[in-house]
Short mmCIF file of C-alpha atoms in Angstrom, two decimals:
data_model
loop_
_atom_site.label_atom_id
_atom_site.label_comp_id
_atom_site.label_asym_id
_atom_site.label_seq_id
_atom_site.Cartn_x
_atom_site.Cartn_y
_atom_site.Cartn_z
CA UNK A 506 106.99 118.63 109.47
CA UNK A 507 107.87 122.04 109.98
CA UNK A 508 109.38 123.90 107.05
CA UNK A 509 113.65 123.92 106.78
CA UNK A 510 113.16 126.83 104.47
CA UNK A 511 114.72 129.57 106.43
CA UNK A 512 117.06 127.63 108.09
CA UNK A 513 120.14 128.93 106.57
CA UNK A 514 118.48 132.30 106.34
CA UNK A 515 119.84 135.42 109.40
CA UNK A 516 117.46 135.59 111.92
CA UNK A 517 116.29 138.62 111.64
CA UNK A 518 115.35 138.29 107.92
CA UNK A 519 113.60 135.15 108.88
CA UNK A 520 111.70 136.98 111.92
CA UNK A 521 110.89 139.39 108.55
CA UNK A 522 109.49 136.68 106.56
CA UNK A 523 107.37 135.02 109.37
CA UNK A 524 105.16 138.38 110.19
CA UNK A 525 105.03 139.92 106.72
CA UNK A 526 102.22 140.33 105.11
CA UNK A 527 100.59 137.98 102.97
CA UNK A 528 99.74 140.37 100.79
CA UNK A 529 103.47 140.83 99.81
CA UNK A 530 103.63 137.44 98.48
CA UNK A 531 100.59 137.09 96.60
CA UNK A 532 98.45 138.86 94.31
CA UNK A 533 94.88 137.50 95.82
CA UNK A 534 94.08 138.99 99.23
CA UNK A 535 90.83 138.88 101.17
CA UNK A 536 89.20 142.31 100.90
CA UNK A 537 86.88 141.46 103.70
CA UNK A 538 86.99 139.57 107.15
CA UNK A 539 87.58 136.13 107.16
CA UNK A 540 85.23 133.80 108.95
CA UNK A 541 87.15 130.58 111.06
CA UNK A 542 84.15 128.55 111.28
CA UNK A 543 84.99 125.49 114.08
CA UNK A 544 83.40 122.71 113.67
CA UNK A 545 83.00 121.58 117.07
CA UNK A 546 81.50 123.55 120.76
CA UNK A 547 83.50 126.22 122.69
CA UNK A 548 86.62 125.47 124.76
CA UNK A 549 87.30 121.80 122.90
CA UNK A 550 90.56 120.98 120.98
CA UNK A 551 89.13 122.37 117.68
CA UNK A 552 87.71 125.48 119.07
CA UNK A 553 91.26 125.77 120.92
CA UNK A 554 93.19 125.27 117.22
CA UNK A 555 91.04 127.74 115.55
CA UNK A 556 91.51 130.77 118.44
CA UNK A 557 95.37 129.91 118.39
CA UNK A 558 95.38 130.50 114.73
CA UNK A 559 92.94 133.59 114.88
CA UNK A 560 95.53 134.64 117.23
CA UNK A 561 98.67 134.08 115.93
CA UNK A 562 97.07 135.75 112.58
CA UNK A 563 96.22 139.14 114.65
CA UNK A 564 99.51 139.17 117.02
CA UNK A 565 102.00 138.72 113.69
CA UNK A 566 99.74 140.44 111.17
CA UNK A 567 99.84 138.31 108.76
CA UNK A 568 96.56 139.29 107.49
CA UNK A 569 95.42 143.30 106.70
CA UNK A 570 91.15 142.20 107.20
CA UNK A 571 90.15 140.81 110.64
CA UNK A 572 89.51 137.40 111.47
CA UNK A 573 86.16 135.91 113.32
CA UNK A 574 85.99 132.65 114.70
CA UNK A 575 82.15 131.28 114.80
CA UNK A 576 81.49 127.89 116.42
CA UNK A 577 79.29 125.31 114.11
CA UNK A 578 79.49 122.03 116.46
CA UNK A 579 76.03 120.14 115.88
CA UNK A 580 76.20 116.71 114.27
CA UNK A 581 79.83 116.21 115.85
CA UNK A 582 80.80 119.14 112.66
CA UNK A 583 78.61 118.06 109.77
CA UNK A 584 76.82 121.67 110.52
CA UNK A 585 80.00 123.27 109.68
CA UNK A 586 80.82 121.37 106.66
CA UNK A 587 77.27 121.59 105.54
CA UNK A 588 77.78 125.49 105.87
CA UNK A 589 80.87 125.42 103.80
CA UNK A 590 79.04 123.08 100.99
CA UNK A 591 76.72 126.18 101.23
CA UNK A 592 79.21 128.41 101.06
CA UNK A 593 80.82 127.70 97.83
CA UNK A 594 83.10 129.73 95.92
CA UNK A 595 83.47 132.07 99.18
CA UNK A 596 87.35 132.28 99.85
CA UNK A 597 87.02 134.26 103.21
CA UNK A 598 85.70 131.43 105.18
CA UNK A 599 87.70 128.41 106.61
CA UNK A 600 86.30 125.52 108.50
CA UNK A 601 88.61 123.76 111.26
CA UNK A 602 88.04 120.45 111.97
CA UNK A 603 89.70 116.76 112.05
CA UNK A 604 89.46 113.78 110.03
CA UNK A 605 85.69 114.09 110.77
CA UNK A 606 85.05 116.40 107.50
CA UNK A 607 85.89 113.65 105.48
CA UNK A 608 84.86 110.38 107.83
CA UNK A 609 81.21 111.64 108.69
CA UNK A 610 79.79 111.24 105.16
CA UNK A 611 80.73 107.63 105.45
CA UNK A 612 78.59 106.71 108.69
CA UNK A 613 75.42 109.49 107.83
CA UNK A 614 73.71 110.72 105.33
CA UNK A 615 74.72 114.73 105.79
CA UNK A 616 74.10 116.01 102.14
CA UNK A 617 77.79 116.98 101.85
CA UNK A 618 80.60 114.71 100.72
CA UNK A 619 84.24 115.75 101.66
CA UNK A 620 85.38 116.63 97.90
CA UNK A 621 82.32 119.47 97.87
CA UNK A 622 85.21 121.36 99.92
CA UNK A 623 88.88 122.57 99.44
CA UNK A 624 91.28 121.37 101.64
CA UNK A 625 94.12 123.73 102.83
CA UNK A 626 95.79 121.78 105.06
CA UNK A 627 96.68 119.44 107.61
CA UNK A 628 98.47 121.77 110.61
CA UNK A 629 99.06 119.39 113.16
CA UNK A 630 98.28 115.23 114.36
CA UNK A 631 96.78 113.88 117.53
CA UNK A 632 97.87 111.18 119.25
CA UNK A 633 96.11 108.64 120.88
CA UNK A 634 96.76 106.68 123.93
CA UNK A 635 95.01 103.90 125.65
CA UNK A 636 94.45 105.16 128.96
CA UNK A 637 93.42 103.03 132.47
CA UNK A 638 92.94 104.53 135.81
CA UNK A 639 95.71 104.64 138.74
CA UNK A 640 95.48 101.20 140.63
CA UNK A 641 94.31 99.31 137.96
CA UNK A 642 95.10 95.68 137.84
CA UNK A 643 97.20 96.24 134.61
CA UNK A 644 100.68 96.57 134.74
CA UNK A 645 101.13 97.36 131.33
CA UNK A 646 99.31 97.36 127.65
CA UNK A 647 100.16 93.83 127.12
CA UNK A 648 98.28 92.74 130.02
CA UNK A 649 95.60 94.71 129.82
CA UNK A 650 95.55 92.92 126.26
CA UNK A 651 95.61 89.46 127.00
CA UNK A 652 92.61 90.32 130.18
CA UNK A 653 90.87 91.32 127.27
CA UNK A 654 90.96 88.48 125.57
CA UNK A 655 89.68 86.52 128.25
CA UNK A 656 86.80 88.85 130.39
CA UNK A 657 85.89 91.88 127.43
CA UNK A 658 82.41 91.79 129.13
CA UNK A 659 83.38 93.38 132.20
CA UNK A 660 86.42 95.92 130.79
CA UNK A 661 84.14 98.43 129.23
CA UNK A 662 86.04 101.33 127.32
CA UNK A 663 84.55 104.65 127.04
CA UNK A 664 86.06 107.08 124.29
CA UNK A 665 84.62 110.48 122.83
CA UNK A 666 81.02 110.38 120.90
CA UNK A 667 79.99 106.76 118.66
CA UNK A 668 81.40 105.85 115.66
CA UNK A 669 84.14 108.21 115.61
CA UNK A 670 88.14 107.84 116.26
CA UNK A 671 87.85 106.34 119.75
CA UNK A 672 85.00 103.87 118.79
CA UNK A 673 87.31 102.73 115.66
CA UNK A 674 89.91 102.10 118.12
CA UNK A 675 87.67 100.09 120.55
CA UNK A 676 86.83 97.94 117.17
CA UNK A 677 90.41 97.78 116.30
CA UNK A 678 91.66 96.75 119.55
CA UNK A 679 88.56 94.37 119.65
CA UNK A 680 90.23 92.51 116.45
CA UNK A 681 93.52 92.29 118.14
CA UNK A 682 92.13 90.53 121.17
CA UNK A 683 89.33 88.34 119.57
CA UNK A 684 87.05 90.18 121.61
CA UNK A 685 83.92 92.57 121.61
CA UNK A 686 84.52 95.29 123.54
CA UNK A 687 81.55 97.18 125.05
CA UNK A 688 82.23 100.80 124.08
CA UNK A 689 80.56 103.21 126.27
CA UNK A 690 80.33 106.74 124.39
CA UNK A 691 80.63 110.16 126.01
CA UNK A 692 80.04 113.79 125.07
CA UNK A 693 83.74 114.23 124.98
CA UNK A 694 87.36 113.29 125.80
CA UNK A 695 87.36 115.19 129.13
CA UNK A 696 84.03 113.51 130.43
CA UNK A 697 85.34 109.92 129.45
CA UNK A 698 88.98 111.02 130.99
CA UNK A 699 86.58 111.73 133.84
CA UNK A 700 85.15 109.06 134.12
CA UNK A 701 88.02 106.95 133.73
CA UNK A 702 89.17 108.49 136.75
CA UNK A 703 86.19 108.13 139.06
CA UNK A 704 86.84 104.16 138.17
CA UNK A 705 83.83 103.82 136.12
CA UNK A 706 85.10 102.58 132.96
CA UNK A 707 87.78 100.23 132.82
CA UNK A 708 89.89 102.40 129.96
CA UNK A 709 89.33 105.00 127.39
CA UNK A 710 91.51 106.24 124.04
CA UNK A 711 92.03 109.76 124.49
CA UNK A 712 94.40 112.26 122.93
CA UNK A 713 97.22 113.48 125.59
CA UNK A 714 95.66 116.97 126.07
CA UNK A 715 92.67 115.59 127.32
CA UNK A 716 93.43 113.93 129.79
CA UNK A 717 96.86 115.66 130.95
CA UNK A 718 95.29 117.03 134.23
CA UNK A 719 93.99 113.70 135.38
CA UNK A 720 97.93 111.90 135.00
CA UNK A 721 99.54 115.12 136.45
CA UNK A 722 96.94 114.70 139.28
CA UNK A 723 97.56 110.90 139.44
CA UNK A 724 93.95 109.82 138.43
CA UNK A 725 94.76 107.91 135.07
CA UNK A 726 97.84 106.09 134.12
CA UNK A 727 98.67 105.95 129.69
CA UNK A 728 99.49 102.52 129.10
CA UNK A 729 100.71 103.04 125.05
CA UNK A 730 101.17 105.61 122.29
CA UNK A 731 99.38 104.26 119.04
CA UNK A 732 102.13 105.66 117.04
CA UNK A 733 104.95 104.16 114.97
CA UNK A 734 107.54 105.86 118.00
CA UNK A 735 107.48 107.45 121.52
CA UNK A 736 106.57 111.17 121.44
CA UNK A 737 109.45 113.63 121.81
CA UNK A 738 108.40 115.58 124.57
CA UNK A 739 110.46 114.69 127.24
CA UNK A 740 109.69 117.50 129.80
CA UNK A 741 108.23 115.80 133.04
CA UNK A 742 104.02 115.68 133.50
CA UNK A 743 104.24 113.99 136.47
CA UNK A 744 106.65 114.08 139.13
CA UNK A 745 109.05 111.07 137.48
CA UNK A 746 106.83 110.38 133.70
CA UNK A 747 107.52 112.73 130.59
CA UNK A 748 104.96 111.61 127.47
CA UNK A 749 108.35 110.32 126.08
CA UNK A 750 107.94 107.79 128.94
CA UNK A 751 104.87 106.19 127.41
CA UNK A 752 105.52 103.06 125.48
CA UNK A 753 104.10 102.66 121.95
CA UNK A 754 101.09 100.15 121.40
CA UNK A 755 103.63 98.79 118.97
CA UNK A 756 106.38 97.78 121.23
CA UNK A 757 103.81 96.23 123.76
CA UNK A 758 102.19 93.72 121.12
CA UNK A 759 98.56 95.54 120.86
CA UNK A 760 98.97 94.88 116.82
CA UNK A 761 98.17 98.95 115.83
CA UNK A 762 101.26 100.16 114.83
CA UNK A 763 99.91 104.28 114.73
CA UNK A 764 96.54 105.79 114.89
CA UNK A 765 96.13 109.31 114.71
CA UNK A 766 94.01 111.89 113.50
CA UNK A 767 94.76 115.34 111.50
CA UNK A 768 93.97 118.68 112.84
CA UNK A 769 92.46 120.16 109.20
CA UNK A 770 91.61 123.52 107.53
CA UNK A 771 89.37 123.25 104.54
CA UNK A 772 88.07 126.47 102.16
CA UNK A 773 84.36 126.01 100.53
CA UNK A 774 84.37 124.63 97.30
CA UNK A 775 84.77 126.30 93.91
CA UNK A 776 87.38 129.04 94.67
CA UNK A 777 90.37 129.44 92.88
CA UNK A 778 93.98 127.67 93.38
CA UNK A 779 95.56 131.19 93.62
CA UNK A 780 93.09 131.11 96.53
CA UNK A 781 94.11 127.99 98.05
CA UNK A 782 97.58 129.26 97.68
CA UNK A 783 97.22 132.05 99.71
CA UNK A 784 95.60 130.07 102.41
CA UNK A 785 98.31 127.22 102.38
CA UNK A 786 100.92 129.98 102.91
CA UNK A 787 98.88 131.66 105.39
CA UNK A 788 98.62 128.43 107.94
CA UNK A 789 102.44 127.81 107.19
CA UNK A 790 103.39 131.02 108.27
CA UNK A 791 101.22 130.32 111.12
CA UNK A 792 102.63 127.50 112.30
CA UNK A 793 105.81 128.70 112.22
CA UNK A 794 104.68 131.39 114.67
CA UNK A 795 106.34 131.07 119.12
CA UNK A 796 102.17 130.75 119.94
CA UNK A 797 101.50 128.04 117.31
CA UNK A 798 104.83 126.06 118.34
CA UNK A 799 104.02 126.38 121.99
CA UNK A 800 100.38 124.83 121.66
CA UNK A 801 101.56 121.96 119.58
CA UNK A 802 103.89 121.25 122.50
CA UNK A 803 101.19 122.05 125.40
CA UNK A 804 99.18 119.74 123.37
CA UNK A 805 101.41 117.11 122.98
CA UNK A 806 101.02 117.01 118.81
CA UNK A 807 102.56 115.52 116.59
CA UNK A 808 103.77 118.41 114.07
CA UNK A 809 102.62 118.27 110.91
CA UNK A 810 102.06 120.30 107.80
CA UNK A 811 100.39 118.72 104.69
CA UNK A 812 98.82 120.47 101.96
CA UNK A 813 98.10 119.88 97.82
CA UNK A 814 98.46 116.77 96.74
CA UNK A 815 100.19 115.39 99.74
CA UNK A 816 97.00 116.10 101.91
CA UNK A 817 94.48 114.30 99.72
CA UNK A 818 96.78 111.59 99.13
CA UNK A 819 96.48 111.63 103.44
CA UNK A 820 93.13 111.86 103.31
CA UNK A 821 92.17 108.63 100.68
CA UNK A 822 94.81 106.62 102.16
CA UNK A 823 92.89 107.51 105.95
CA UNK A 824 89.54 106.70 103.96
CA UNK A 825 90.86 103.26 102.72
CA UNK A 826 91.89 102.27 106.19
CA UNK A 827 88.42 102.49 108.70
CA UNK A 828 86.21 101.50 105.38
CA UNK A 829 86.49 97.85 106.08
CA UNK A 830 86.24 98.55 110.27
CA UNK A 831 83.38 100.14 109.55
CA UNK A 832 81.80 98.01 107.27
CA UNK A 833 82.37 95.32 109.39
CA UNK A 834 80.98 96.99 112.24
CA UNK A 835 77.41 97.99 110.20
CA UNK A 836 78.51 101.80 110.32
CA UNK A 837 78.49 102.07 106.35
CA UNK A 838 76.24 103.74 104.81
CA UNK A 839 75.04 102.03 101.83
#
């Protein structure tokens, strides 16, 4: 969550201690641009996290070197990990990505493991909703449950690329019902949310931002939150639905209390802690920033700020959880 710190601090000392320098409160500074290497293609929702921060960085100057963001998208990210591997011991480059920096190793053999890497922090969560399209024969997540259980063959969900978050879902769902789902993979949220809309699919697990324009255009219908409670935002999408309107997975029976995935900054390996420091600071002070506060909301994200032990602890508890989903499914690699 965001930081209390400066709660009982004035405001304008506060304002002070947001855009100051880094360099102020630390004696390691980069001497030389830094490098935000995205691990995923242009115009997605990790290129979009890394230009917000590259931005927010630059408009507050919290940094005295300039920033660069490069995208490294091939192998859903592994080229950007890979790079970092690679890059080891160099503190001026940062890789944003999601919990697929430390899932991919488990499913393909990349020649990186996530602990070759630093990580810096967690800045933000996604939510995930299970989506269906508008005049669908499912009132709710409950019934669209129990159909399941009884025709799976001809419900076929589509999510976001194979054997990632939205294919773990399909599997976990699958559980819940007693049923094999027939996942249908796409090159990304927006082309499933797409599809979903055209009718072509019967429902897809997609993060809110993704498929925002299709429910404001009244394409797609969310049927339930995987999260523990309703999201907070309560300003209206749609003409009478906020995202607080959307019922949790929990509350409807579905059996998947939360599922969500971390929005994460990682350094290469072997560089310093007074490094890491600086970083962690850096990415707070970030996300304290009007820009960064203002995505999380457009985005509908959870916030979130982990770092240091609290991240890895994140991180192997995240691990522990899809190892026996994808075992079961044949997605380990041995």
């Amino acid at each position: 969550m965001y930081s209390p710190r400066t709660r009982h601090v004035p405001a304008l000392l506060a304002a002070l201690l947001c855009t100051a320098p880094l360099a102020a409160v630390a004696d390691w500074t980069p001497e030389k641009n830094v490098e935000i290497v995205v691990a995923g293609g242009p115009g997605g929702g990790t290129d979009q996290l890394g230009r917000v921060i590259q931005s927010a960085i630059t408009q507050h100057k919290l940094l005295d070197v300039n920033t660069v963001v490069l995208n490294k998208g091939g192998g859903n990210g592994a080229e950007a990990f890979l790079e970092m591997k690679l890059a080891k011991g160099d503190a001026n480059k940062l890789v944003i990505g999601t919990n697929n920096v430390y899932l991919l190793p488990l499913v393909a053999k990349l020649g990186y493991q996530w602990t070759d890497l630093t990580p810096v922090a967690a800045v933000a969560e996604d939510d995930f909703i299970l989506w269906t399209y508008q005049g669908s024969p499912w009132k709710d997540a409950a019934a669209f449950k129990a159909d399941l259980a009884k025709n799976a063959a001809n419900m076929r969900v589509g999510g976001s690329q194979s054997k990632d978050v939205d294919q773990t879902l399909s599997l976990l769902l699958g559980q819940q019902a007693g049923a094999k789902i027939t996942y249908i993979p796409f090159k990304s949220g927006s082309e499933a949310s797409t599809q979903l809309a055209g009718k072509h699919i019967a429902a897809n697990f997609n993060n809110p931002a993704e498929s925002v324009s299709q429910w404001r255009g009244g394409q797609v219908v969310p049927l339930c939150v995987f999260s523990q409670a309703r999201m907070g935002y309560t300003q209206k999408v749609t003409e009478t639905q906020s995202w607080a309107d959307v019922p949790t997975c929990k509350e409807l029976g579905l059996g998947i209390d939360q599922y969500r995935f971390p929005r994460t900054v990682f350094l290469p390996g072997g560089v310093t802690d007074e490094q890491r420091a600086f970083y962690v600071e850096l990415l707070r002070k970030v996300s304290q920033t009007p820009e960064f506060k203002t995505y999380v909301e457009r985005s509908a994200l959870a916030p979130t700020f982990l770092s240091g032990d609290e991240l890895v602890s994140y991180i192997e508890k995240d691990r522990e959880r899809v190892i026996p989903v994808f075992k079961q499914a044949g997605w380990l690699r041995e």
